[in-house]
CSV table of C-alpha atoms and ligand atoms in Angstrom, one decimal:
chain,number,residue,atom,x,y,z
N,24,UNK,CA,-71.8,-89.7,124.7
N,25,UNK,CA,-69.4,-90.2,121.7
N,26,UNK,CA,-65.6,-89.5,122.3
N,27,UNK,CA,-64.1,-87.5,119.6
N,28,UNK,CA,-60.3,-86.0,119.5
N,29,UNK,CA,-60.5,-82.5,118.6
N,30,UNK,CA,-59.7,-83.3,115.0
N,31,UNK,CA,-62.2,-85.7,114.6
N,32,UNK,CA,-65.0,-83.3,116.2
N,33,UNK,CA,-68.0,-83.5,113.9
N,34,UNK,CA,-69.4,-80.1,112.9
N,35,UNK,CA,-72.1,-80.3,110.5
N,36,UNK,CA,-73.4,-82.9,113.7
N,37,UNK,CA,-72.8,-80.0,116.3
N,38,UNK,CA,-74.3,-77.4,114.1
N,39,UNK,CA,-77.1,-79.1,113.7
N,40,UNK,CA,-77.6,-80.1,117.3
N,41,UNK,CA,-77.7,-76.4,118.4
N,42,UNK,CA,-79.6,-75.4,115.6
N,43,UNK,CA,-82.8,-78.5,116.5
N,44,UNK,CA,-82.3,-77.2,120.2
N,45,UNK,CA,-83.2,-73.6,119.4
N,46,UNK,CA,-85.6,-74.7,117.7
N,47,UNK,CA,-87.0,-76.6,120.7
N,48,UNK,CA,-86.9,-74.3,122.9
N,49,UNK,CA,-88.3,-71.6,120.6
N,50,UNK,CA,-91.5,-73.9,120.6
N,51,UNK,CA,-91.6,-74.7,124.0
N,52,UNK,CA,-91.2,-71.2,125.6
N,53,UNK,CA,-93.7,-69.0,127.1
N,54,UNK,CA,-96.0,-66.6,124.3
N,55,UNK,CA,-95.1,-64.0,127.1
N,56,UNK,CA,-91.4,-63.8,125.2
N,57,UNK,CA,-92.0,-62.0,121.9
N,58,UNK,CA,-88.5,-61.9,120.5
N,59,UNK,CA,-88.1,-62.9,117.0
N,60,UNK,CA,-85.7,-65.9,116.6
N,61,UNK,CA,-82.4,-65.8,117.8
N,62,UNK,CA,-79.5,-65.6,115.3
N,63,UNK,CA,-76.8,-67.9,115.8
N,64,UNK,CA,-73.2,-66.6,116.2
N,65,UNK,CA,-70.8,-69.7,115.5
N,66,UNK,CA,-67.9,-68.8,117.3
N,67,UNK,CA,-65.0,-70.2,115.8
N,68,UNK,CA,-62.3,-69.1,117.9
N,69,UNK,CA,-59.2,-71.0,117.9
N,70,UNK,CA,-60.4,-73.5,115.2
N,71,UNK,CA,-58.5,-73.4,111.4
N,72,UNK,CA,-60.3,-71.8,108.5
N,73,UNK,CA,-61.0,-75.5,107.5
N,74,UNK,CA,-63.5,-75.9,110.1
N,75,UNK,CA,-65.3,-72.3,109.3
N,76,UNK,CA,-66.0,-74.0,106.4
N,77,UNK,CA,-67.4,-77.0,106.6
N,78,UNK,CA,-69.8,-75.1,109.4
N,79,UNK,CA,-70.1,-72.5,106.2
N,80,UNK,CA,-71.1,-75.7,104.1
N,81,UNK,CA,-73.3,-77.5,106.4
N,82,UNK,CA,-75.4,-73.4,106.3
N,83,UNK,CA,-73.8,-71.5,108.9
N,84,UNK,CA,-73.3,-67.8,107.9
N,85,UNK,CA,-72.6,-65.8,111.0
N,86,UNK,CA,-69.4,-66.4,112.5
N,87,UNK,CA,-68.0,-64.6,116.0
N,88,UNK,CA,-64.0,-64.2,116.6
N,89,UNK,CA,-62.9,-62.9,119.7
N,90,UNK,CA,-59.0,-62.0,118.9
N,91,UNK,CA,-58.2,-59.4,116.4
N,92,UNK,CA,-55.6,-61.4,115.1
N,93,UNK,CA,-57.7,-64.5,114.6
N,94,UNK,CA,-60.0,-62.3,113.0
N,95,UNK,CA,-57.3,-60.7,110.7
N,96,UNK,CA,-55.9,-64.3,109.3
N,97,UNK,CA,-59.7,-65.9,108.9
N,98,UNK,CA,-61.5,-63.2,107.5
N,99,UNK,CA,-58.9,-62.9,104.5
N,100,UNK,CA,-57.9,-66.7,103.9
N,101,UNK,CA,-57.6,-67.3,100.7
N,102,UNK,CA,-60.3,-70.6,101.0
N,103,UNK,CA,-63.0,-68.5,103.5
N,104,UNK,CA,-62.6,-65.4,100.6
N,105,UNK,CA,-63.2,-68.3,97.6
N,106,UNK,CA,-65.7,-70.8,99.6
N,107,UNK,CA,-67.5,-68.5,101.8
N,108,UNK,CA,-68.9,-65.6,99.9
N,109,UNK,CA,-71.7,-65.0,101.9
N,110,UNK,CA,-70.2,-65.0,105.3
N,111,UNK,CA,-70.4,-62.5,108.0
N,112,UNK,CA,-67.9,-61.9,111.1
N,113,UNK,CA,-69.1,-61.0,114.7
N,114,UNK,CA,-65.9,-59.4,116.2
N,115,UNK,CA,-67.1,-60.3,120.5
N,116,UNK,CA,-63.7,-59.7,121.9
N,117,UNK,CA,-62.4,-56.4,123.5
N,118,UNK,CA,-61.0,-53.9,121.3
N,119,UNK,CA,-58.5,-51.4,121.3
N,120,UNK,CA,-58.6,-48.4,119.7
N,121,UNK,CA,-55.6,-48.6,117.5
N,122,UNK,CA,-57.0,-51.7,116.3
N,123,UNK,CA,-59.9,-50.3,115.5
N,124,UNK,CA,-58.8,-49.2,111.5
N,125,UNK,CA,-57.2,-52.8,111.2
N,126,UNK,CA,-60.7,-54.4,111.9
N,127,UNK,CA,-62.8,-51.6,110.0
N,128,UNK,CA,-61.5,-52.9,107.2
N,129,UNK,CA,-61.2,-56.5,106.9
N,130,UNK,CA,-63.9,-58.1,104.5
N,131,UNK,CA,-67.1,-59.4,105.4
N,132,UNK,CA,-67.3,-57.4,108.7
N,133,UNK,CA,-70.7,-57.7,109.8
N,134,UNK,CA,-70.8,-56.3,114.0
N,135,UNK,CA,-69.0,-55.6,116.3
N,136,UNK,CA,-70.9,-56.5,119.9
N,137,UNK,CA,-68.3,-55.1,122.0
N,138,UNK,CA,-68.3,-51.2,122.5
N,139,UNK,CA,-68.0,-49.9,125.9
N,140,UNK,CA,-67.6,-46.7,125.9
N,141,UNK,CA,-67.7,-43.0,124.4
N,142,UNK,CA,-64.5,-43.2,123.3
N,143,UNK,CA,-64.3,-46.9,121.7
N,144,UNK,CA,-67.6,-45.3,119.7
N,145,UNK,CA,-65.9,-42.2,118.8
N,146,UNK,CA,-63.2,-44.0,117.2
N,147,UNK,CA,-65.4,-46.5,115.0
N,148,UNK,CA,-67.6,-43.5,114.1
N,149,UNK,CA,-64.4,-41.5,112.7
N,150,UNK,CA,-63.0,-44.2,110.8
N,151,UNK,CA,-66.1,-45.2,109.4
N,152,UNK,CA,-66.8,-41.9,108.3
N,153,UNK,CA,-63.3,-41.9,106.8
N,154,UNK,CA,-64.1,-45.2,105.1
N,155,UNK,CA,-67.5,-44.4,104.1
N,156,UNK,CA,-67.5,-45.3,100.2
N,157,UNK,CA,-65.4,-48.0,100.8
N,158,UNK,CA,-67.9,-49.5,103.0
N,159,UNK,CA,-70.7,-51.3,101.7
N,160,UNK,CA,-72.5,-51.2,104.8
N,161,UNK,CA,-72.7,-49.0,107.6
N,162,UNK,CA,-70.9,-51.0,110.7
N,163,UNK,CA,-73.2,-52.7,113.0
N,164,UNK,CA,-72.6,-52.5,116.2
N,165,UNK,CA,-73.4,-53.8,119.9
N,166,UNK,CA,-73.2,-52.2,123.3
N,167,UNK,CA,-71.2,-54.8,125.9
N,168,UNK,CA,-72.2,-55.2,129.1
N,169,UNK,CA,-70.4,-55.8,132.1
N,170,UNK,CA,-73.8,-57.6,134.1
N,171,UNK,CA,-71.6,-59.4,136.8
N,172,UNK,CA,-69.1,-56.6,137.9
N,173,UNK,CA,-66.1,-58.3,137.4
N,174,UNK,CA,-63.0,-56.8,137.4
N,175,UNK,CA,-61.3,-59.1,134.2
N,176,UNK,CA,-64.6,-58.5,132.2
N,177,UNK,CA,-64.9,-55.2,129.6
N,178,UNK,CA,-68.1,-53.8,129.2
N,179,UNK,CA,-70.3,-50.9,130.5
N,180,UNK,CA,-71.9,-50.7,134.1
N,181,UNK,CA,-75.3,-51.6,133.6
N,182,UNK,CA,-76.0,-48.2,135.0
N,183,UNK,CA,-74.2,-46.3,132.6
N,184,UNK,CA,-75.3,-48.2,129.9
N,185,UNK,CA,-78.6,-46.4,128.6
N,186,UNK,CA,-76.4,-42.8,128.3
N,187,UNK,CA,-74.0,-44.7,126.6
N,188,UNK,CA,-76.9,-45.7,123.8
N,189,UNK,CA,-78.3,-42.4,123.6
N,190,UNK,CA,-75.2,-40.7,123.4
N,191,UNK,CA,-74.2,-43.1,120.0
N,192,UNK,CA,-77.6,-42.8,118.6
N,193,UNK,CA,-77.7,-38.8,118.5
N,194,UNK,CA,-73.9,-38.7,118.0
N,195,UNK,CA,-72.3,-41.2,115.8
N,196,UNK,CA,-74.1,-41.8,112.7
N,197,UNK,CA,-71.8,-43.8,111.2
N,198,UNK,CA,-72.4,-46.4,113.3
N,199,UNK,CA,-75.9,-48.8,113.4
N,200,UNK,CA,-77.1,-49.0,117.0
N,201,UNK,CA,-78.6,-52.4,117.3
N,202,UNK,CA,-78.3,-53.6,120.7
N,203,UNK,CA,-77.0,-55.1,124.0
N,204,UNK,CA,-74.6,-57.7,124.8
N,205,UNK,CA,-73.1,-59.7,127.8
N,206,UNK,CA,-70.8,-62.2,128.6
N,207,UNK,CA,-72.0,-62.7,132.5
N,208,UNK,CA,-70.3,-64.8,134.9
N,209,UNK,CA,-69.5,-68.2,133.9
N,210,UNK,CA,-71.0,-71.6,136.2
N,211,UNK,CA,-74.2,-70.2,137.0
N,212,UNK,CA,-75.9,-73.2,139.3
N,213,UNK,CA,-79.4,-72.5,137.2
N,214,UNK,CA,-80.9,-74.1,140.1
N,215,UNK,CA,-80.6,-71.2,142.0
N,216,UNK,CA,-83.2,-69.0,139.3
N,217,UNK,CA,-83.1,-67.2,136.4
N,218,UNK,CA,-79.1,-66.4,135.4
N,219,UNK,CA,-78.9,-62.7,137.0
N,220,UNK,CA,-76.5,-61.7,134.1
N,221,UNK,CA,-79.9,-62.2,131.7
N,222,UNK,CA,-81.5,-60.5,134.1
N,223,UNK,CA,-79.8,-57.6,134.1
N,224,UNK,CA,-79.7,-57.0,130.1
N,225,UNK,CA,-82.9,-57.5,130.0
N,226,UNK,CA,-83.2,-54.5,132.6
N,227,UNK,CA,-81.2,-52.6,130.7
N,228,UNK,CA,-83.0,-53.3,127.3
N,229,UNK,CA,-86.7,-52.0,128.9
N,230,UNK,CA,-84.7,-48.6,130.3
N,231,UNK,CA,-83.4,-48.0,126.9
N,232,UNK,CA,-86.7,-49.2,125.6
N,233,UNK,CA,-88.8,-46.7,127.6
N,234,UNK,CA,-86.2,-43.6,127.5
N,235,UNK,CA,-86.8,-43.3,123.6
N,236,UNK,CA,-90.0,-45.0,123.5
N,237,UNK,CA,-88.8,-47.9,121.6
N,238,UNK,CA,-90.5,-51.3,120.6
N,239,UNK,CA,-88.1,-54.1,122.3
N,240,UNK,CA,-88.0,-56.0,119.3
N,241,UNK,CA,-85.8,-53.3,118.0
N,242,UNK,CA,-83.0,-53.5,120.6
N,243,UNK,CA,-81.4,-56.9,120.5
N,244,UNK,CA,-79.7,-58.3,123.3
N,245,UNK,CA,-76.9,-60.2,122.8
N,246,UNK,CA,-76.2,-63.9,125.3
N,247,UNK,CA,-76.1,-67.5,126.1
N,248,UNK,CA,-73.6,-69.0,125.0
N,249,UNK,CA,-72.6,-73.3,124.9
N,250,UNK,CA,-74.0,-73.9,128.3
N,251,UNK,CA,-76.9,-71.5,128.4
N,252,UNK,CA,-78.2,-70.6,125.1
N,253,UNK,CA,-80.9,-72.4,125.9
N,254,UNK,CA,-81.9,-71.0,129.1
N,255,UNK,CA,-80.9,-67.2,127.3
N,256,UNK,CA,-83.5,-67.8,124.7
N,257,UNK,CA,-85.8,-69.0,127.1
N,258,UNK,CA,-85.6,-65.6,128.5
N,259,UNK,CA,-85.4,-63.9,125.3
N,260,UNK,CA,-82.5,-63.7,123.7
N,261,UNK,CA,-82.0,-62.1,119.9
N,262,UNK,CA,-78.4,-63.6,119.7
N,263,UNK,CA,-76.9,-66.4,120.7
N,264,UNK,CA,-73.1,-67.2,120.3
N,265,UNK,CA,-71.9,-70.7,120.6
N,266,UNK,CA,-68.5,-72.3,120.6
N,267,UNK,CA,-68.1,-75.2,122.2
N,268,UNK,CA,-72.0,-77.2,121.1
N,269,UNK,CA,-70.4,-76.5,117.6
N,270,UNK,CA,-67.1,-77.3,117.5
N,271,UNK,CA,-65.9,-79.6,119.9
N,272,UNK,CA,-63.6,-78.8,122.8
N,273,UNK,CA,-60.9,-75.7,122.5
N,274,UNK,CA,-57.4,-75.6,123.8
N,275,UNK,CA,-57.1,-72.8,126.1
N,276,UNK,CA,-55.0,-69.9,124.6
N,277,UNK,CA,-51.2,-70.3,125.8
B,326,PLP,C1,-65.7,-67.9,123.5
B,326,PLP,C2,-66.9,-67.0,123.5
B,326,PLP,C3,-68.2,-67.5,123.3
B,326,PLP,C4,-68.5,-69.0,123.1
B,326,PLP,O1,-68.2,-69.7,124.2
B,326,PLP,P1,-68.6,-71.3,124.3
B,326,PLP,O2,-68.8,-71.6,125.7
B,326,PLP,O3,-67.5,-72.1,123.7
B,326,PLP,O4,-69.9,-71.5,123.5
B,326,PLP,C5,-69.2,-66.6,123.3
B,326,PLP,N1,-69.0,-65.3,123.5
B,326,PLP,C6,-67.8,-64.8,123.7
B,326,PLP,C7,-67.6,-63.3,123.9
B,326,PLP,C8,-66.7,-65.6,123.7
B,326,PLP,O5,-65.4,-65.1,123.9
């Protein structure tokens, strides 16, 4: 194992680990899992607009920020704007509704994977129906989760979830359905069995599924992230969001 300070943590190298391990497992898992490739979320939390882009240069494209404010400053630096036309932001942390304008409108928004509820919804829908020629795109967007039940986590009861989707696909049309996501509880001993937190989306993505006769590929399901993207694509995971494999060890927030 090669020591590296953070500064010295190479990206391209970590970006192209993840990206040959996805492709391993891709080949090595059972025909049984028909989900297409996962996409790869690089999420680049903490880390300066320097290091979006040499990931953006080595071919990363979809990036994840879990702070608003984070999101704010990267998405409009002046470099990111000049060097990384073509990138696209995965907002994965929770949001507040009077954020929710603030975030509509950065550039390059591509999804946000982290509504959990009817009223989180509502707001996006309404100010993306206020936005709508402004827009190029209508917003993607991401049910979250809460598989583990904890307390700290946001998301949906897995229970509650399928109303949640039906209630945004027949409602809010403004807003692009496209899926599940989860966080799930972090030091699974994957000795113990499949993660339970996969489990459980995966649940949840068949009772959508079957309640309006859906093909799964059309749902994606959002998890794994540096120590389990592996085992989550394994399992079939569209989405995969990795920090850490990528770029190098984060400071914890103060
Ligand atoms: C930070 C974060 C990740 C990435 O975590 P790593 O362990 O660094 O890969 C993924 N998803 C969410 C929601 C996060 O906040």
């Amino acid at each position: 194992m090669l020591r590296r300070t953070m500064a010295e943590f190479d990206v391209t190298a970590g970006l192209q680990h993840v990206t040959k391990r996805i492709e391993e497992v891709l080949q090595s898992r059972t025909k049984e899992i028909k989900s297409p490739k996962p996409l790869l979320v690089a999420v680049s939390k903490t880390k300066p607009a320097e290091t979006v882009i040499e990931a953006y240069k080595a071919g990363q494209r979809h990036f994840g920020e879990n702070y608003v404010q984070e999101l704010v400053e990267k998405s409009q630096h002046p470099d990111i704007l000049a060097q990384c036309a073509d990138i696209k932001w995965h907002f994965i942390g929770h949001l507040q509704g009077n954020k929710v304008n603030k975030v509509l409108k950065l550039p390059n928004l591509h999804m946000i994977q982290t509504v959990d509820s009817e009223k989180l919804a509502n707001s996006l829908d309404a100010a993306c129906s206020k936005l709508q020629p402004a827009l190029s795109e209508p917003l993607r967007v991401l049910i979250q989760i809460n598989t583990s039940g904890e307390d700290v986590k946001s998301g949906i009861d897995a229970v509650a979830a399928p109303s949640l989707y039906q209630y945004i696909k027949t409602n809010l049309k403004h807003l692009q359905l496209e899926g599940i996501m989860t966080i799930g509880a972090f030091g699974f001993d994957y000795s113990n069995g499949p993660n339970p937190d996969f489990v459980s989306l995966l649940k949840v993505q068949r009772a959508i599924c079957e309640a309006n006769d859906l093909k799964p590929e059309t749902v994606q399901v959002s998890m794994g992230m540096s120590n389990d993207y592996d085992k989550a694509i394994e399992m079939g995971s569209t989405i995969v969001r990795v920090g850490t494999s990528i770029f190098g060890y984060r400071a914890p927030k103060a």
